[in-house]
Short mmCIF file of C-alpha atoms in Angstrom, two decimals:
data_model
loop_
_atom_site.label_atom_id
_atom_site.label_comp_id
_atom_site.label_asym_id
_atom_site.label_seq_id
_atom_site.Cartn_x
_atom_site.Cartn_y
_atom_site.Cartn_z
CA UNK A 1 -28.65 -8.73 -10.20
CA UNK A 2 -28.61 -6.20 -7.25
CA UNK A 3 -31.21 -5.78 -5.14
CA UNK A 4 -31.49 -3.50 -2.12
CA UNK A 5 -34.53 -3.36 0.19
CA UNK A 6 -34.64 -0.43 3.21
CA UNK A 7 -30.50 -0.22 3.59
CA UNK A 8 -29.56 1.61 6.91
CA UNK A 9 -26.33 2.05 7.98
CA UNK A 10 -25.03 4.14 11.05
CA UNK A 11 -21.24 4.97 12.15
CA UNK A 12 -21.42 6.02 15.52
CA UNK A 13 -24.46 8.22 16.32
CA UNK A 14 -24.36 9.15 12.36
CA UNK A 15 -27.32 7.45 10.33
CA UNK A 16 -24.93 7.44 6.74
CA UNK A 17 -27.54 5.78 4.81
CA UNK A 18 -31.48 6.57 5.31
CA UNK A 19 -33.42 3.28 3.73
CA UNK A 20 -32.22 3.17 0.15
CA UNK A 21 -33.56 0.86 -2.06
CA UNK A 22 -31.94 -0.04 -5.86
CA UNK A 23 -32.32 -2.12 -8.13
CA UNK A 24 -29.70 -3.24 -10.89
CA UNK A 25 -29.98 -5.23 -14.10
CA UNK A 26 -27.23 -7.28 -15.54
CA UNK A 27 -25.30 -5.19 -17.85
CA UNK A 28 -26.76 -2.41 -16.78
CA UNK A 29 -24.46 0.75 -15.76
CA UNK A 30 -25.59 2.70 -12.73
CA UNK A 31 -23.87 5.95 -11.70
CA UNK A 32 -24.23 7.14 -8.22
CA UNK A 33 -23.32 10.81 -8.15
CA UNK A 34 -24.01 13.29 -4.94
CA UNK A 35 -22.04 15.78 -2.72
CA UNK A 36 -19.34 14.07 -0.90
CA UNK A 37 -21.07 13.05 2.46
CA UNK A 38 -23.93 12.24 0.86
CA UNK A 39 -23.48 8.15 1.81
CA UNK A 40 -22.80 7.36 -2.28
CA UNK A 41 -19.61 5.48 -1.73
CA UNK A 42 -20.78 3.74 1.83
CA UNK A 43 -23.53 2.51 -0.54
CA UNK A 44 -21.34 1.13 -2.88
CA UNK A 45 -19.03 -0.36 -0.12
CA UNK A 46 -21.90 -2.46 1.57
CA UNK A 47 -22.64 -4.11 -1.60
CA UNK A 48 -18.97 -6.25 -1.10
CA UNK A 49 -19.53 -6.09 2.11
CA UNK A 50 -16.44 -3.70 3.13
CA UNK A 51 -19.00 -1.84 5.35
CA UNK A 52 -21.33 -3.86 7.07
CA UNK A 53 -25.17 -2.97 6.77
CA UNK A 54 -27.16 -2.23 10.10
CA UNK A 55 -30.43 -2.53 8.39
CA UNK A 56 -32.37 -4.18 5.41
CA UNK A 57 -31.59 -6.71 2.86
CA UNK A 58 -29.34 -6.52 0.09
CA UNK A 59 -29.67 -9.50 -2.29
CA UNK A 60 -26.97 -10.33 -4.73
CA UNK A 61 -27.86 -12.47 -8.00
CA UNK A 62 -31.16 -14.05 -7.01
CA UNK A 63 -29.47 -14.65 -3.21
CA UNK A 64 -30.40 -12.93 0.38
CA UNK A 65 -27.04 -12.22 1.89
CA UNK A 66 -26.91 -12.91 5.51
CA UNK A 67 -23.01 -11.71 5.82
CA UNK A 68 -20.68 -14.71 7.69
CA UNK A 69 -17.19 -14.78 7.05
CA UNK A 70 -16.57 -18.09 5.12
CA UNK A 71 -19.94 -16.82 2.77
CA UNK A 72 -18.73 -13.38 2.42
CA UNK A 73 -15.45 -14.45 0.60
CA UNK A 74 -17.36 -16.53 -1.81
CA UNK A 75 -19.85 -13.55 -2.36
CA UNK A 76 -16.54 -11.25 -3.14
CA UNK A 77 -14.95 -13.32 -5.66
CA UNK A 78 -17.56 -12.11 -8.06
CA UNK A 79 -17.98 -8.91 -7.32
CA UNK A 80 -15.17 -6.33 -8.31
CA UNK A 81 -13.68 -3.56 -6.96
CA UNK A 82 -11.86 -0.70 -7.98
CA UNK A 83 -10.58 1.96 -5.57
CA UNK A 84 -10.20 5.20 -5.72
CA UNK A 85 -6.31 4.89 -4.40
CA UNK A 86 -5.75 2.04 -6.29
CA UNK A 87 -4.83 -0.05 -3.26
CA UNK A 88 -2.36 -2.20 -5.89
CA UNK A 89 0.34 -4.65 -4.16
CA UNK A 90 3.65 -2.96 -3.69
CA UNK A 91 5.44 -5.74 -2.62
CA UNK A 92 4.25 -7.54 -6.25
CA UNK A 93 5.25 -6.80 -9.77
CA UNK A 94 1.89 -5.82 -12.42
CA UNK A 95 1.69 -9.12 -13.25
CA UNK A 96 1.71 -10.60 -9.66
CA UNK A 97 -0.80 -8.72 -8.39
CA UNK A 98 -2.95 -9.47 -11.04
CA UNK A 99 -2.59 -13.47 -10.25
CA UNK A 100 -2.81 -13.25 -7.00
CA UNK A 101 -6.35 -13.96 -6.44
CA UNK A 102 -6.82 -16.42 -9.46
CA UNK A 103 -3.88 -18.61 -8.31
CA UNK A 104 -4.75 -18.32 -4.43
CA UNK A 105 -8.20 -17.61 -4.05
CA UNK A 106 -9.36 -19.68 -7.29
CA UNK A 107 -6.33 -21.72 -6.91
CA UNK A 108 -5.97 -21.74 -10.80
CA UNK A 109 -2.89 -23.25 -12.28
CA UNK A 110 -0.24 -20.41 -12.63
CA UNK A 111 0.10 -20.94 -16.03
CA UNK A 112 -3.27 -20.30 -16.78
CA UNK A 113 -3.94 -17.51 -14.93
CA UNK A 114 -0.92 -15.78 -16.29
CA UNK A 115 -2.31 -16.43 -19.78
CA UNK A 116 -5.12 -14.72 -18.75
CA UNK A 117 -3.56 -11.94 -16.52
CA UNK A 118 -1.41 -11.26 -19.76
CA UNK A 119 -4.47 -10.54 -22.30
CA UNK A 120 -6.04 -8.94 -19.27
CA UNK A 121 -3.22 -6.41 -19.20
CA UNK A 122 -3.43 -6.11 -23.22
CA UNK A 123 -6.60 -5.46 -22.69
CA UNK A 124 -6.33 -1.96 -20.79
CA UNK A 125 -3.24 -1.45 -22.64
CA UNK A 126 -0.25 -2.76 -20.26
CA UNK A 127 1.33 -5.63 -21.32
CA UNK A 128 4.73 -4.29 -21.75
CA UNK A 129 4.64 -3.00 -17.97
CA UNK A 130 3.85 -6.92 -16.77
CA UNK A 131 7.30 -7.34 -14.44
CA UNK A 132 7.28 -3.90 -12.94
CA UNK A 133 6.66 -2.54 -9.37
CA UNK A 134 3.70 -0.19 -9.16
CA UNK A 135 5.38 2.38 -7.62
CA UNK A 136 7.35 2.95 -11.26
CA UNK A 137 3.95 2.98 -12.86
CA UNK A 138 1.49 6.28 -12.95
CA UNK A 139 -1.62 6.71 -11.55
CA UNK A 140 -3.60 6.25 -14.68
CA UNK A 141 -1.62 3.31 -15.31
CA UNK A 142 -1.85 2.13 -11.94
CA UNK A 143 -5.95 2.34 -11.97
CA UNK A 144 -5.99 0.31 -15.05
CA UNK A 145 -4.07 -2.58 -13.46
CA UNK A 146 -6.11 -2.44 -10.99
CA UNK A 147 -8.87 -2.78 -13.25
CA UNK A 148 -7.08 -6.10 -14.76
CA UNK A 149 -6.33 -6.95 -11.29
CA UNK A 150 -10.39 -7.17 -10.80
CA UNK A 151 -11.28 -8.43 -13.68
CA UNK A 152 -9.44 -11.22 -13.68
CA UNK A 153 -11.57 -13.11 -11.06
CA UNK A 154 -14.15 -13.14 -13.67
CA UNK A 155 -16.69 -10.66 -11.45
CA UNK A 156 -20.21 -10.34 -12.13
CA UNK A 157 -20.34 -6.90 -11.41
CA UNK A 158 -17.71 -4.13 -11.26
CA UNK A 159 -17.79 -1.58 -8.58
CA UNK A 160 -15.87 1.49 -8.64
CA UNK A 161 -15.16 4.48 -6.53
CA UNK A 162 -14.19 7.07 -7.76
CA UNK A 163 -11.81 5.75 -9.95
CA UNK A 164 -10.31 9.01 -10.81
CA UNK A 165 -10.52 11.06 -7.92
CA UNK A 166 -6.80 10.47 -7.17
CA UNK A 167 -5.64 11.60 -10.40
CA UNK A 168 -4.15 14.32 -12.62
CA UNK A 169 -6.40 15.58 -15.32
CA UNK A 170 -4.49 14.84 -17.93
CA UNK A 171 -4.38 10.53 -16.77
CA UNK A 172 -8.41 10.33 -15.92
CA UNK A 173 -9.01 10.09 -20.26
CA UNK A 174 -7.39 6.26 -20.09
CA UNK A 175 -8.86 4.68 -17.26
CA UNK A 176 -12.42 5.89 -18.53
CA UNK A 177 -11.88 4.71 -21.85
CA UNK A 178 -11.37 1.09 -20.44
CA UNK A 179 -14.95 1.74 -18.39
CA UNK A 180 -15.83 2.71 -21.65
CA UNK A 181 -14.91 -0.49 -22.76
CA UNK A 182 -16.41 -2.57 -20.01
CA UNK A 183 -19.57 -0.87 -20.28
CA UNK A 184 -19.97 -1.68 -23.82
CA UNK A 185 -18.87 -5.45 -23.30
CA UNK A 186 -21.93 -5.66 -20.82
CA UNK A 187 -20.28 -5.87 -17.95
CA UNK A 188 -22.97 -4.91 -14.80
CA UNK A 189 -21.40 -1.94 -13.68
CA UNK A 190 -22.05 0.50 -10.39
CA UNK A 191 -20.21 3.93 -10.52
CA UNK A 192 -19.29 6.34 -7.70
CA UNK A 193 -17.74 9.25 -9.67
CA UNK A 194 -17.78 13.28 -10.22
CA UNK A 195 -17.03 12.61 -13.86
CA UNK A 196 -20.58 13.79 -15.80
CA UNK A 197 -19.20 13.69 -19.08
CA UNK A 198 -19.12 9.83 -18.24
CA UNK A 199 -22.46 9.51 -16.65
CA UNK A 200 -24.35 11.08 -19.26
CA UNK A 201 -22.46 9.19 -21.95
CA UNK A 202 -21.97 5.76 -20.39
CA UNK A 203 -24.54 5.17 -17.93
CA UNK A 204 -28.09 3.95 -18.45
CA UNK A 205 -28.94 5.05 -15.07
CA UNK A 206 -27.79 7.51 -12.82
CA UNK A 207 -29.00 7.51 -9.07
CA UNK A 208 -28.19 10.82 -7.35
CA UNK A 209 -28.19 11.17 -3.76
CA UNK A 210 -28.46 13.38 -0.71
CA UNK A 211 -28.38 13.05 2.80
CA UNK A 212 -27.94 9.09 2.78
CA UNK A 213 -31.18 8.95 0.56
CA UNK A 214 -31.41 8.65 -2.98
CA UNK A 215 -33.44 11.59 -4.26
CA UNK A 216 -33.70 11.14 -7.83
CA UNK A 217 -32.94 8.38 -10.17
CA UNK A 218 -33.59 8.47 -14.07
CA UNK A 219 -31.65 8.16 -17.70
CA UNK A 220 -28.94 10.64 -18.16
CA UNK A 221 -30.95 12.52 -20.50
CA UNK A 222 -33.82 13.18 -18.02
CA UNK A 223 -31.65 13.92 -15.15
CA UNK A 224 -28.83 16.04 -16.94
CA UNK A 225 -31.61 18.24 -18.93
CA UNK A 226 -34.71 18.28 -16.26
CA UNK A 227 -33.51 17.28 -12.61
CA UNK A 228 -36.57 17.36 -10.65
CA UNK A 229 -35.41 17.76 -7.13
CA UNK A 230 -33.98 21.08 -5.73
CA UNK A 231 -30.94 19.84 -4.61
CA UNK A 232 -30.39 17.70 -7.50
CA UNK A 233 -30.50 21.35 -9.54
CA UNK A 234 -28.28 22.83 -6.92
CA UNK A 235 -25.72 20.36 -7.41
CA UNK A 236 -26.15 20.08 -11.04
CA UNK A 237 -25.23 23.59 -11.23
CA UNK A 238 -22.45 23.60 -9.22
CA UNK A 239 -20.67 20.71 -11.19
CA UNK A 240 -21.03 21.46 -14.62
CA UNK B 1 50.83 0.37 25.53
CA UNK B 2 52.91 -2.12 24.28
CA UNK B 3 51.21 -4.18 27.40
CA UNK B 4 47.96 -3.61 25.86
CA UNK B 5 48.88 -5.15 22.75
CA UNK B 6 50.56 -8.13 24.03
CA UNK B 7 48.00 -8.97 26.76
CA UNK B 8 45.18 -8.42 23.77
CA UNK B 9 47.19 -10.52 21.34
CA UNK B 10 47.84 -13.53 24.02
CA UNK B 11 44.10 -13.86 25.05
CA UNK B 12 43.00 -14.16 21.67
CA UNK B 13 42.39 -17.62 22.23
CA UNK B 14 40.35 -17.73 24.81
CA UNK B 15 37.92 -14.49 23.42
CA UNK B 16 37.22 -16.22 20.67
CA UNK B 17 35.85 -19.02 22.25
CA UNK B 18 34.31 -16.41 24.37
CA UNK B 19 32.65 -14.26 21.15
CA UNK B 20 31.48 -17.70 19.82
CA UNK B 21 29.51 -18.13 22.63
CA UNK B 22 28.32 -14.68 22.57
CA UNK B 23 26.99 -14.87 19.39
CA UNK B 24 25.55 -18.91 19.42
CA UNK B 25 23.78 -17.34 22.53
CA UNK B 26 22.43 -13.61 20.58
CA UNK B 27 21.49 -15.93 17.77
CA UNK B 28 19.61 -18.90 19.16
CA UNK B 29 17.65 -15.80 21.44
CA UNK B 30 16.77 -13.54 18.74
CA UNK B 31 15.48 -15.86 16.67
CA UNK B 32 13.03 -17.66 19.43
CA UNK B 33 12.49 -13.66 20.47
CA UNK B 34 11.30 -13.29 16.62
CA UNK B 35 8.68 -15.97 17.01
CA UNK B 36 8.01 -14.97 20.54
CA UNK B 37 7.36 -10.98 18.79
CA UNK B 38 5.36 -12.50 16.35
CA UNK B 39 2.79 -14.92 18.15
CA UNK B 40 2.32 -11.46 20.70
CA UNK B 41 2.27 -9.16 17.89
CA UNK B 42 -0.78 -11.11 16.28
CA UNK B 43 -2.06 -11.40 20.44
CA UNK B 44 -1.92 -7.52 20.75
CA UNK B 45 -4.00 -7.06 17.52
CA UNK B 46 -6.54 -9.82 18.53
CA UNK B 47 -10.29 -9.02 18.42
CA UNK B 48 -10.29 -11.01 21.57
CA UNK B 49 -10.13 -9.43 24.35
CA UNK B 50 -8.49 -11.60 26.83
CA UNK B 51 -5.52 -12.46 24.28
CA UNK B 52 -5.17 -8.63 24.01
CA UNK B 53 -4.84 -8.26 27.89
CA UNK B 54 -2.43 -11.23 28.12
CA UNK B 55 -0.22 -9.38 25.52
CA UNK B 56 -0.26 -6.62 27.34
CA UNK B 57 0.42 -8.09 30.91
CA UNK B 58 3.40 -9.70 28.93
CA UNK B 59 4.80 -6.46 27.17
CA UNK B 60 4.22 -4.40 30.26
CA UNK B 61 6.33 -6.60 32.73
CA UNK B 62 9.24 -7.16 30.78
CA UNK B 63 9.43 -3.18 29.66
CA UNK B 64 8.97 -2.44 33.53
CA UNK B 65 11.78 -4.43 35.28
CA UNK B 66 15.43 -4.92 34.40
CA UNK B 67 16.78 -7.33 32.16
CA UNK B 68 19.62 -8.46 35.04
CA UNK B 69 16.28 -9.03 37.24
CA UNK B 70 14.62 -11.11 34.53
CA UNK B 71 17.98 -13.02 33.65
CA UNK B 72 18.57 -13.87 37.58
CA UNK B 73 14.61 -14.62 38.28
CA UNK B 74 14.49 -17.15 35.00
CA UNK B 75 17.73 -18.79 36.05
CA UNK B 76 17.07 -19.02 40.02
CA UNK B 77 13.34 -19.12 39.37
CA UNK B 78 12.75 -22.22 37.10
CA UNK B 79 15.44 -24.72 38.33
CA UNK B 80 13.13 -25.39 41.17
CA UNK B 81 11.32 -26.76 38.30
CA UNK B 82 13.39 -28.23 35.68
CA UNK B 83 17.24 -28.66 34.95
CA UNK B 84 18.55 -25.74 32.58
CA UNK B 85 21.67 -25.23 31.67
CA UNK B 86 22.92 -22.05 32.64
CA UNK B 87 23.65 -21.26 28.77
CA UNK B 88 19.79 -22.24 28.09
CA UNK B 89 18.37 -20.22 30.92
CA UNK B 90 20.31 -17.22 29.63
CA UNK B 91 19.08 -17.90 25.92
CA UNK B 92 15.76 -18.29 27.43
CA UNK B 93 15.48 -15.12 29.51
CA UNK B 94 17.24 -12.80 26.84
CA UNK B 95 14.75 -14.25 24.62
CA UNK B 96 11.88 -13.64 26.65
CA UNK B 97 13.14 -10.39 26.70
CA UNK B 98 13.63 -8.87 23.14
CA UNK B 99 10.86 -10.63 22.34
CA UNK B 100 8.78 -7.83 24.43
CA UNK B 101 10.07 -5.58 21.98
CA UNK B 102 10.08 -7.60 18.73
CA UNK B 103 5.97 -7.84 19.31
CA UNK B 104 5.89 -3.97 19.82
CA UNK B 105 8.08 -3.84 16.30
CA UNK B 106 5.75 -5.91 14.66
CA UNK B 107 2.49 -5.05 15.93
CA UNK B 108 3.66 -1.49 14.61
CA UNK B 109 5.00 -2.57 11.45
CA UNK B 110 1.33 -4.08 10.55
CA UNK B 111 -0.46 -1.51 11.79
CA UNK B 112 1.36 0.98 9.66
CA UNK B 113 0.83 -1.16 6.63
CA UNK B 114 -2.87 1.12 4.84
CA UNK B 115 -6.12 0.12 5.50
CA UNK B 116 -6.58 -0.07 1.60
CA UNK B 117 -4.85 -3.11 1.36
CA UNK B 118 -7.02 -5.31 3.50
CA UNK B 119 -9.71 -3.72 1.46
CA UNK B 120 -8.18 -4.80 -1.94
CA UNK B 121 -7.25 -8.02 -0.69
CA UNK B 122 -10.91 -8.87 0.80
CA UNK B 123 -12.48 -7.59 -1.94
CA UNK B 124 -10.70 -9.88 -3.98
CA UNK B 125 -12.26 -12.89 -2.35
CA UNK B 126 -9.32 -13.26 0.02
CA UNK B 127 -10.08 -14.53 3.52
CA UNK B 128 -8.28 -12.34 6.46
CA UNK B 129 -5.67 -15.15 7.27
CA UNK B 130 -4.85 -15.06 3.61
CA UNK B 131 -4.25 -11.70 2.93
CA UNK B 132 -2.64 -11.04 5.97
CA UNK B 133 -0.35 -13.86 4.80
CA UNK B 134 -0.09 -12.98 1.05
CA UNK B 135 -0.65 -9.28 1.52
CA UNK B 136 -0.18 -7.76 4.61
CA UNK B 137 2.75 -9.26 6.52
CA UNK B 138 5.06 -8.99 3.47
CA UNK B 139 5.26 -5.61 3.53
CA UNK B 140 5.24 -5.06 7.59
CA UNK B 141 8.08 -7.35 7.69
CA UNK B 142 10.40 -5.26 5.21
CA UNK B 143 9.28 -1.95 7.13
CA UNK B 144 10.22 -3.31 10.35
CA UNK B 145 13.85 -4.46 9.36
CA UNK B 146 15.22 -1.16 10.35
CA UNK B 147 14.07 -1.10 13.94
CA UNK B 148 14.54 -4.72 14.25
CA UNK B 149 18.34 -4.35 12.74
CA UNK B 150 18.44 -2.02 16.13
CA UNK B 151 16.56 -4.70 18.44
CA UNK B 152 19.07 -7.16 17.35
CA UNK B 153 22.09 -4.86 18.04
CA UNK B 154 20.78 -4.58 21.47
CA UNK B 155 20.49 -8.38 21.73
CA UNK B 156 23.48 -9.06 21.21
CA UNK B 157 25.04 -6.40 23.70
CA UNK B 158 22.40 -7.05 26.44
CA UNK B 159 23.95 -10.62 26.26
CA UNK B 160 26.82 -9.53 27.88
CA UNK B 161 24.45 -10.08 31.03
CA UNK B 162 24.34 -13.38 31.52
CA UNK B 163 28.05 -13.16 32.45
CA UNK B 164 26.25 -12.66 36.01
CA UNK B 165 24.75 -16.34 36.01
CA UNK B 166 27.83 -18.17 34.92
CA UNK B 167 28.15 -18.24 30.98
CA UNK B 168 31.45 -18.04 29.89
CA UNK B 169 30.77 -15.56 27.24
CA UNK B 170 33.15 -12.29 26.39
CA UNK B 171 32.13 -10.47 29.11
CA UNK B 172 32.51 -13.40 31.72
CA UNK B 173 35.95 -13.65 30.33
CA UNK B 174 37.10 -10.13 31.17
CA UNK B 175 35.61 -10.10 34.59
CA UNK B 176 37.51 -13.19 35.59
CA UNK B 177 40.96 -12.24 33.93
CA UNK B 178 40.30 -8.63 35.20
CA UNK B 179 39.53 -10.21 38.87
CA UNK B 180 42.88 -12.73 38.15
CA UNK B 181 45.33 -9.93 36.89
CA UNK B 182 44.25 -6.79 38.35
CA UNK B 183 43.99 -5.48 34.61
CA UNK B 184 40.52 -4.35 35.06
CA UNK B 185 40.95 -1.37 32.45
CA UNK B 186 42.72 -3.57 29.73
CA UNK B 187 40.94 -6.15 30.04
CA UNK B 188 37.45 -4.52 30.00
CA UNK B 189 38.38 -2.75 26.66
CA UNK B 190 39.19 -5.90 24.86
CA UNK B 191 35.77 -7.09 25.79
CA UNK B 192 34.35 -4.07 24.28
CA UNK B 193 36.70 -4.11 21.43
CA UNK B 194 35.11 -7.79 20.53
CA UNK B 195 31.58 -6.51 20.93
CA UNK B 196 32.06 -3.69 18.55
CA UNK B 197 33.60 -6.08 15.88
CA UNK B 198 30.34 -8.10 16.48
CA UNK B 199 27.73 -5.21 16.11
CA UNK B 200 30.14 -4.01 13.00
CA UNK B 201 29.46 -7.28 11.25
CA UNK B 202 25.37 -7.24 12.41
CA UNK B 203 25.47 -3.99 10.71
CA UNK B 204 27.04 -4.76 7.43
CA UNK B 205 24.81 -7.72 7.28
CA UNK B 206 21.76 -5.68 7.97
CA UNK B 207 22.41 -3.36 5.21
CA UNK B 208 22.85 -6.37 2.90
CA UNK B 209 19.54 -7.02 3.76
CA UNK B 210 18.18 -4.04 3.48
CA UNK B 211 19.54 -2.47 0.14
CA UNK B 212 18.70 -6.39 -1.09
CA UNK B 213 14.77 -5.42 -0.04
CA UNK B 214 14.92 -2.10 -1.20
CA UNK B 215 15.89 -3.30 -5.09
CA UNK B 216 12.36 -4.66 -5.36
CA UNK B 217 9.73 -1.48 -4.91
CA UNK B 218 9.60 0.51 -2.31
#
């Protein structure tokens, strides 16, 4: 589904990312967990093309993608992501922002795609809040619109980062339940987050990194009980 | 006083003619010096270099001289070239003008608007045209209402100045009955009695605006 040969990436004099390569299945759910700095979410950002690569290939469903504008757009429409600051419309109700790409991108009939945005809000458990602004909605609720929001160009792959970095403890429970969810529909998921209790429960891989180079990669069960690099043990430790 | 009154009260007439003009002239400038803001608003936040520079060259020359220099330049300047009216060269400079600041208004408004939503709107499959339509300019417009509220407020005062090329606007009006009577003071207070009923109204319609935006989010 994902494939990533030798990825550099540099901002400025700083070499972010150090030759990765990754692989990911269809309905497979990667984590990518690391100290912040360690190049996790520039990783994640290159593969929709919101950073730019420098180096190496990154193929997307069977394709080579040589990034020009007209392609990229077309390459985005099925791949999903979610933000860590939600990055919702303000200027649109719930259910506005949630057909705005259908209707303008897709240019599906509004009807439609308001049927759809509709169970799509059901789904992570916001119908009733379908007319109102995001700024009257919380940041748990605000994520999971967001996750409608992405969801309802019918992606191939999800991509989050760190969905619930921005918010209070008590709110990060609902927006991982609809991961949750997600995850066990099949969706082909990649995961920037500091949540373990997810990784080791949800994911089927996780990929840590350091220094812009991914250090150690196994099942949650290997990496959680017998990490193998130091500072794989030296994080572990610190986090949990 | 009693002179004031009557000599306010018998020209009546004649200033609101005068404030008509006035305000066909603020109107017909601000709105060309919206579109003018807008095309170099986009200009200044080019990727291309030379559009960039232009935008600049533009911005920097009409901030650095005075209006009255601009007004009297545009008027004397391009009827060497073409026949203007002395009501359309006025509309033309004063629009020429604001619209120096209108681009700085808007090129600030969109820069203020977060990165994030670019992001979110790209990452959606949106092209850059379309989210900056859809997305981005939405929301800059609302933000710059306020300082553009202010912009137009100045607009309309500043078009007091084309009194000096001939337009028989409010202010041309008082200077010729002040030169006619020798009622400078009186009649140089009604003029600015008529401009402050103007900028009242500009501000009560602003707010309409405004608390109109405000009602949907933020």
């Amino acid at each position: 589904m994902i494939r990533i040969r030798n990825l550099h990436k540099y901002f400025g004099h700083l070499h972010v990312l150090k030759g990765i390569d990754l692989d990911i299945r269809p309905q497979e759910v990667v984590v990518l967990i690391g100290a912040s700095g360690s190049g996790k979410s520039t990783l994640l950002r290159c593969l929709n093309f919101l950073e730019m690569k420098d180096e190496g290939e990154i193929w997307l469903m069977q394709e080579r993608i040589e990034p020009d504008r007209v392609k990229l757009n077309k390459i985005r429409e099925q791949v999903g992501m979610v933000f860590q600051h939600f990055n919702l419309f303000p200027h649109m109700t719930v259910l506005e922002n949630v057909i705005e790409a259908p209707v303008h991108v897709l240019r599906r009939d509004k009807r439609e795609a308001t049927e759809q945005a509709l169970s799509l809000l059901e789904k992570v458990g916001l119908r009733e809040k379908a007319d109102v602004y995001p700024n009257k909605l919380s940041g748990g609720q605000k994520q999971r619109v967001a996750i409608a929001r992405a969801l309802a160009m019918n992606p191939k792959i999800m991509l989050f980062d760190e969905p619930t970095s921005a918010l209070d403890p008590e709110l990060v429970g609902e927006v991982l339940q609809v991961m949750k969810t997600l995850a066990r529909e099949g969706m082909t998921m990649v995961v920037v987050t500091h949540e373990m209790g997810f990784a080791r429960e949800v994911a089927d891989r996780v990929v840590f990194m350091d220094d812009g180079k991914i250090a150690e990669e196994g099942t949650p069960e290997q990496f959680f009980t017998n990490p193998q690099h130091p500072k794989a043990k030296q994080f572990l430790k610190s986090v949990l | 006083m009693n002179g004031f009154v009557d000599i306010f009260l018998g020209s009546i007439e004649g200033f609101a003619r005068a404030a008509w003009v006035t305000l066909q002239i603020t109107i017909v400038s601000l709105l060309l010096a919206t579109v003018i803001g807008l095309v170099f608003a986009f200009m200044k936040l080019s990727r291309k270099r030379l559009l960039r520079l232009l935008a600049d060259g533009y911005i920097g020359l009409i901030r650095g001289t005075p209006l009255i220099v601009q007004i009297m330049w545009l008027y004397f300047g391009i009827t060497h070239f073409l026949v203007l009216s002395k009501f359309w060269a006025g509309v033309l400079a004063l629009a020429i003008h604001s619209g120096a600041y209108i681009a700085e208004i808007f090129r600030g408004a969109i820069q203020s608007i977060d990165k994030g939503q670019m992001e979110a709107a790209q990452s959606l499959g949106m092209s850059h045209w379309l989210a900056m339509r859809r997305i981005i300019l939405p929301q800059a417009f609302r933000r710059s209402i306020p300082p553009l509220g202010n912009q137009f407020i100045i607009g309309l005062k500043d078009s007091s100045l084309v009194a000096f090329i001939g337009v028989t606007e409010i202010f041309h009006l008082s200077m010729s009955q002040a030169a006619a009577t020798f009622k400078q003071l009186e009649y140089y207070t009604i003029a600015g009695l008529y401009y402050l009923i103007l900028v009242v109204l500009f501000t009560l319609i602003l707010h309409r605006i405004e608390k109109h935006l405000d009602k949907e989010s933020r």
